[in-house]
PDB file of C-alpha atoms in Angstrom:
ATOM      1  CA  GLY A 190       0.104   0.131   0.008  1.00 73.00           C
ATOM      2  CA  HIS A 191       3.186   1.975   0.767  1.00 82.00           C
ATOM      3  CA  VAL A 192       3.680   2.425  -2.939  1.00 85.00           C
ATOM      4  CA  LEU A 193       0.636   3.142  -4.508  1.00 86.00           C
ATOM      5  CA  ALA A 194       0.221   5.948  -1.599  1.00 86.00           C
ATOM      6  CA  GLN A 195       3.522   7.606  -2.964  1.00 86.00           C
ATOM      7  CA  LEU A 196       2.244   6.859  -6.233  1.00 83.00           C
ATOM      8  CA  GLY A 197      -1.379   8.331  -5.692  1.00 83.00           C
ATOM      9  CA  GLN A 198       0.039  11.083  -3.740  1.00 84.00           C
ATOM     10  CA  THR A 199      -1.999  10.245  -1.120  1.00 85.00           C
ATOM     11  CA  GLU A 200      -1.456   9.841   3.341  1.00 86.00           C
ATOM     12  CA  GLU A 201      -4.353   6.452   2.391  1.00 87.00           C
ATOM     13  CA  VAL A 202      -4.805   3.506  -0.114  1.00 86.00           C
ATOM     14  CA  ARG A 203      -7.241   1.069   0.330  1.00 86.00           C
ATOM     15  CA  ILE A 204      -7.622  -2.166  -2.348  1.00 86.00           C
ATOM     16  CA  SER A 205     -10.979  -1.705  -3.798  1.00 83.00           C
ATOM     17  CA  THR A 206     -10.807  -4.449  -6.540  1.00 83.00           C
ATOM     18  CA  ASP A 207      -8.869  -7.527  -7.277  1.00 87.00           C
ATOM     19  CA  ASN A 208      -8.145 -10.361  -9.743  1.00 87.00           C
ATOM     20  CA  LEU A 209      -5.980 -12.866 -10.643  1.00 88.00           C
ATOM     21  CA  LEU A 210      -5.709 -12.862 -14.802  1.00 83.00           C
ATOM     22  CA  VAL A 211      -4.489 -16.133 -16.206  1.00 81.00           C
ATOM     23  CA  ASN A 212      -3.230 -16.690 -19.823  1.00 71.00           C
ATOM     24  CA  PRO A 213      -5.637 -14.492 -22.010  1.00 68.00           C
ATOM     25  CA  LYS A 214      -7.261 -15.807 -24.445  1.00 65.00           C
ATOM     26  CA  ARG A 215      -8.151 -13.108 -26.746  1.00 66.00           C
ATOM     27  CA  CYS A 216      -7.690  -9.375 -26.651  1.00 70.00           C
ATOM     28  CA  PHE A 217      -9.132  -6.962 -24.860  1.00 76.00           C
ATOM     29  CA  GLY A 218      -9.610  -3.506 -26.808  1.00 80.00           C
ATOM     30  CA  TRP A 219      -9.086   0.317 -26.138  1.00 82.00           C
ATOM     31  CA  HIS A 220     -10.405   1.147 -22.353  1.00 82.00           C
ATOM     32  CA  GLN A 221     -11.126   2.809 -19.582  1.00 81.00           C
ATOM     33  CA  ASP A 222     -11.407   1.403 -16.080  1.00 75.00           C
ATOM     34  CA  ASN A 223     -14.259   3.261 -15.542  1.00 64.00           C
ATOM     35  CA  GLN A 224     -16.443  -0.399 -14.134  1.00 58.00           C
ATOM     36  CA  THR A 225     -14.049  -1.482 -11.943  1.00 56.00           C
ATOM     37  CA  GLY A 226     -16.063  -1.183  -8.737  1.00 61.00           C
ATOM     38  CA  PRO A 227     -18.657   1.725  -7.612  1.00 67.00           C
ATOM     39  CA  ILE A 228     -16.119   4.264  -7.504  1.00 71.00           C
ATOM     40  CA  ASP A 229     -15.280   7.558  -8.322  1.00 66.00           C
ATOM     41  CA  SER A 230     -12.490   6.784 -11.406  1.00 65.00           C
ATOM     42  CA  ASP A 231     -10.591  10.011 -11.093  1.00 70.00           C
ATOM     43  CA  ILE A 232      -8.837   9.322  -7.587  1.00 79.00           C
ATOM     44  CA  ALA A 233      -8.969   5.260  -8.023  1.00 84.00           C
ATOM     45  CA  LEU A 234      -5.455   3.952  -9.785  1.00 87.00           C
ATOM     46  CA  ARG A 235      -5.207   0.822 -11.407  1.00 89.00           C
ATOM     47  CA  PHE A 236      -2.058  -2.002 -11.000  1.00 92.00           C
ATOM     48  CA  TRP A 237      -0.606  -4.672 -12.414  1.00 91.00           C
ATOM     49  CA  ALA A 238       1.652  -7.346 -10.729  1.00 92.00           C
ATOM     50  CA  SER A 239       3.294  -9.719 -12.598  1.00 91.00           C
ATOM     51  CA  MET A 240       4.038 -13.469 -11.736  1.00 91.00           C
ATOM     52  CA  ASP A 241       5.515 -14.276 -15.739  1.00 87.00           C
ATOM     53  CA  PRO A 242       7.084 -12.119 -18.289  1.00 86.00           C
ATOM     54  CA  CYS A 243       5.122 -10.993 -20.638  1.00 83.00           C
ATOM     55  CA  SER A 244       5.738  -9.245 -24.034  1.00 79.00           C
ATOM     56  CA  PRO A 245       4.188  -6.627 -25.927  1.00 76.00           C
ATOM     57  CA  GLY A 246       1.387  -7.659 -27.798  1.00 72.00           C
ATOM     58  CA  ALA A 247       1.784 -10.861 -26.016  1.00 71.00           C
ATOM     59  CA  GLY A 248      -0.813 -10.213 -22.791  1.00 77.00           C
ATOM     60  CA  ALA A 249       1.280  -7.126 -21.388  1.00 83.00           C
ATOM     61  CA  PRO A 250      -1.118  -3.961 -20.962  1.00 87.00           C
ATOM     62  CA  GLU A 251      -0.472  -1.347 -23.793  1.00 89.00           C
ATOM     63  CA  TYR A 252      -1.517   2.915 -22.541  1.00 90.00           C
ATOM     64  CA  VAL A 253      -1.869   5.945 -23.908  1.00 89.00           C
ATOM     65  CA  LEU A 254      -0.026   8.284 -22.321  1.00 87.00           C
ATOM     66  CA  GLY A 255      -2.253  11.091 -20.613  1.00 84.00           C
ATOM     67  CA  SER A 256      -5.562   9.768 -21.722  1.00 81.00           C
ATOM     68  CA  HIS A 257      -6.705   9.971 -17.901  1.00 81.00           C
ATOM     69  CA  ARG A 258      -6.786  13.861 -18.302  1.00 77.00           C
ATOM     70  CA  GLY A 259      -9.441  13.748 -20.527  1.00 71.00           C
ATOM     71  CA  SER A 260     -12.685  12.533 -20.348  1.00 59.00           C
ATOM     72  CA  THR A 261     -12.844   9.734 -23.601  1.00 53.00           C
ATOM     73  CA  ALA A 262     -15.417   7.597 -21.396  1.00 57.00           C
ATOM     74  CA  ALA A 263     -18.292   8.184 -19.347  1.00 56.00           C
ATOM     75  CA  ARG A 264     -18.781   6.794 -16.088  1.00 54.00           C
ATOM     76  CA  ASP A 265     -20.463   4.638 -17.403  1.00 56.00           C
ATOM     77  CA  MET A 266     -18.974   3.214 -20.715  1.00 59.00           C
ATOM     78  CA  CYS A 267     -15.698   1.954 -20.740  1.00 70.00           C
ATOM     79  CA  TYR A 268     -14.923   1.472 -24.516  1.00 67.00           C
ATOM     80  CA  VAL A 269     -13.064   3.550 -26.340  1.00 73.00           C
ATOM     81  CA  GLU A 270     -12.683   4.282 -30.273  1.00 70.00           C
ATOM     82  CA  GLY A 271     -10.734   5.753 -32.858  1.00 68.00           C
ATOM     83  CA  VAL A 272      -7.372   5.143 -30.366  1.00 72.00           C
ATOM     84  CA  GLU A 273      -4.753   4.882 -33.535  1.00 70.00           C
ATOM     85  CA  ASN A 274      -6.176   7.448 -35.577  1.00 66.00           C
ATOM     86  CA  GLY A 275      -5.955  10.199 -33.354  1.00 69.00           C
ATOM     87  CA  GLY A 276      -1.836  10.194 -33.454  1.00 75.00           C
ATOM     88  CA  ALA A 277      -1.887   8.961 -30.163  1.00 82.00           C
ATOM     89  CA  THR A 278       1.573   8.239 -28.406  1.00 87.00           C
ATOM     90  CA  ILE A 279       1.065   4.711 -26.703  1.00 87.00           C
ATOM     91  CA  GLU A 280       3.840   3.056 -24.350  1.00 90.00           C
ATOM     92  CA  ARG A 281       4.372  -0.460 -24.841  1.00 89.00           C
ATOM     93  CA  PRO A 282       5.738  -1.796 -21.371  1.00 90.00           C
ATOM     94  CA  GLU A 283       7.985  -4.978 -21.333  1.00 89.00           C
ATOM     95  CA  VAL A 284       6.898  -7.009 -18.374  1.00 89.00           C
ATOM     96  CA  GLN A 285       9.018  -8.881 -15.773  1.00 92.00           C
ATOM     97  CA  PRO A 286       8.302 -10.651 -12.658  1.00 92.00           C
ATOM     98  CA  GLY A 287       8.073  -8.743  -9.647  1.00 93.00           C
ATOM     99  CA  ASP A 288       7.404  -5.825 -12.058  1.00 94.00           C
ATOM    100  CA  LEU A 289       4.276  -3.408 -10.472  1.00 92.00           C
ATOM    101  CA  LEU A 290       2.367  -1.235 -13.444  1.00 93.00           C
ATOM    102  CA  VAL A 291       0.127   1.609 -11.718  1.00 92.00           C
ATOM    103  CA  TRP A 292      -1.927   3.611 -13.626  1.00 90.00           C
ATOM    104  CA  HIS A 293      -4.788   6.094 -12.955  1.00 87.00           C
ATOM    105  CA  ALA A 294      -8.157   4.167 -14.063  1.00 83.00           C
ATOM    106  CA  ARG A 295      -9.504   6.508 -16.174  1.00 82.00           C
ATOM    107  CA  THR A 296      -6.229   5.635 -18.417  1.00 86.00           C
ATOM    108  CA  VAL A 297      -6.605   3.978 -21.952  1.00 87.00           C
ATOM    109  CA  HIS A 298      -5.137   0.954 -22.449  1.00 88.00           C
ATOM    110  CA  ARG A 299      -5.985  -2.958 -23.815  1.00 86.00           C
ATOM    111  CA  LEU A 300      -4.129  -6.080 -23.354  1.00 83.00           C
ATOM    112  CA  VAL A 301      -3.126  -7.705 -26.630  1.00 78.00           C
ATOM    113  CA  VAL A 302      -3.282 -11.492 -27.093  1.00 74.00           C
ATOM    114  CA  PRO A 303      -1.731 -12.442 -31.411  1.00 65.00           C
ATOM    115  CA  PRO A 304      -3.997 -16.091 -32.767  1.00 64.00           C
ATOM    116  CA  GLY A 305      -1.834 -18.596 -32.264  1.00 61.00           C
ATOM    117  CA  ILE A 306      -0.303 -18.006 -28.938  1.00 59.00           C
ATOM    118  CA  PRO A 307       1.149 -20.783 -26.902  1.00 56.00           C
ATOM    119  CA  PHE A 308      -0.875 -20.096 -23.540  1.00 56.00           C
ATOM    120  CA  GLU A 309      -3.702 -22.927 -24.038  1.00 53.00           C
ATOM    121  CA  ARG A 310      -0.833 -25.533 -25.014  1.00 54.00           C
ATOM    122  CA  GLY A 311       1.186 -25.026 -21.591  1.00 55.00           C
ATOM    123  CA  ALA A 312       3.471 -23.826 -22.964  1.00 57.00           C
ATOM    124  CA  THR A 313       3.864 -20.693 -21.683  1.00 65.00           C
ATOM    125  CA  GLN A 314       2.212 -18.974 -18.397  1.00 74.00           C
ATOM    126  CA  ARG A 315       1.208 -15.395 -18.090  1.00 81.00           C
ATOM    127  CA  ARG A 316      -0.448 -14.823 -14.393  1.00 87.00           C
ATOM    128  CA  VAL A 317      -0.573 -11.029 -13.192  1.00 90.00           C
ATOM    129  CA  ILE A 318      -2.276 -10.505  -9.644  1.00 92.00           C
ATOM    130  CA  SER A 319      -4.090  -7.206 -10.014  1.00 90.00           C
ATOM    131  CA  GLY A 320      -7.051  -4.405  -8.929  1.00 89.00           C
ATOM    132  CA  THR A 321      -7.815  -1.348  -7.781  1.00 87.00           C
ATOM    133  CA  ALA A 322      -6.838   0.776  -5.513  1.00 87.00           C
ATOM    134  CA  VAL A 323      -8.711   4.148  -4.101  1.00 86.00           C
ATOM    135  CA  LYS A 324      -7.253   7.126  -2.883  1.00 84.00           C
ATOM    136  CA  GLU A 325      -8.363   9.050   0.451  1.00 83.00           C
ATOM    137  CA  GLY A 326     -11.857  10.921   0.254  1.00 79.00           C
ATOM    138  CA  ALA A 327     -12.776   8.325  -2.346  1.00 77.00           C
ATOM    139  CA  THR A 328     -16.684   8.423  -3.087  1.00 73.00           C
ATOM    140  CA  TYR A 329     -19.250   5.423  -3.730  1.00 72.00           C
ATOM    141  CA  TRP A 330     -21.548   5.653  -6.274  1.00 68.00           C
ATOM    142  CA  ARG A 331     -24.465   3.634  -6.788  1.00 65.00           C
ATOM    143  CA  ARG A 332     -25.065   2.211 -10.375  1.00 60.00           C
ATOM    144  CA  THR A 333     -28.735   3.186 -11.550  1.00 60.00           C
ATOM    145  CA  THR A 334     -30.365   0.748 -14.025  1.00 58.00           C
ATOM    146  CA  SER A 335     -33.414   2.572 -16.411  1.00 54.00           C
TER     147      SER A 335
END
């Protein structure tokens, strides 16, 4: 929690959600993590702690730098279109076991899994603990249905 608090420039963080992600079988397009809990995404951090190496295009996340400053998607939406057509700067980190990636919950990002990646045959693995940390003063909102 201390590292997340430092990165979030806050005295307190609380883990709101956590996930174990194993061997993605399909791509997850450009999106924002607006839906990762009933919290205000403006004061939430997402984290990704890798247990296995994963490279760009093979299960590692890709990020649109600076996209958290915009209002790309509404609170109840998550997918974002037209990223590649807008001249965005995309960061594609090479992730090693023990690496911790942290980003603002409104950062546009995606996971790319090329066809034929050997996850399904067990030749390689991609295991990650991910989740959401909320900063001090987080507000929880009630999702309404129409």
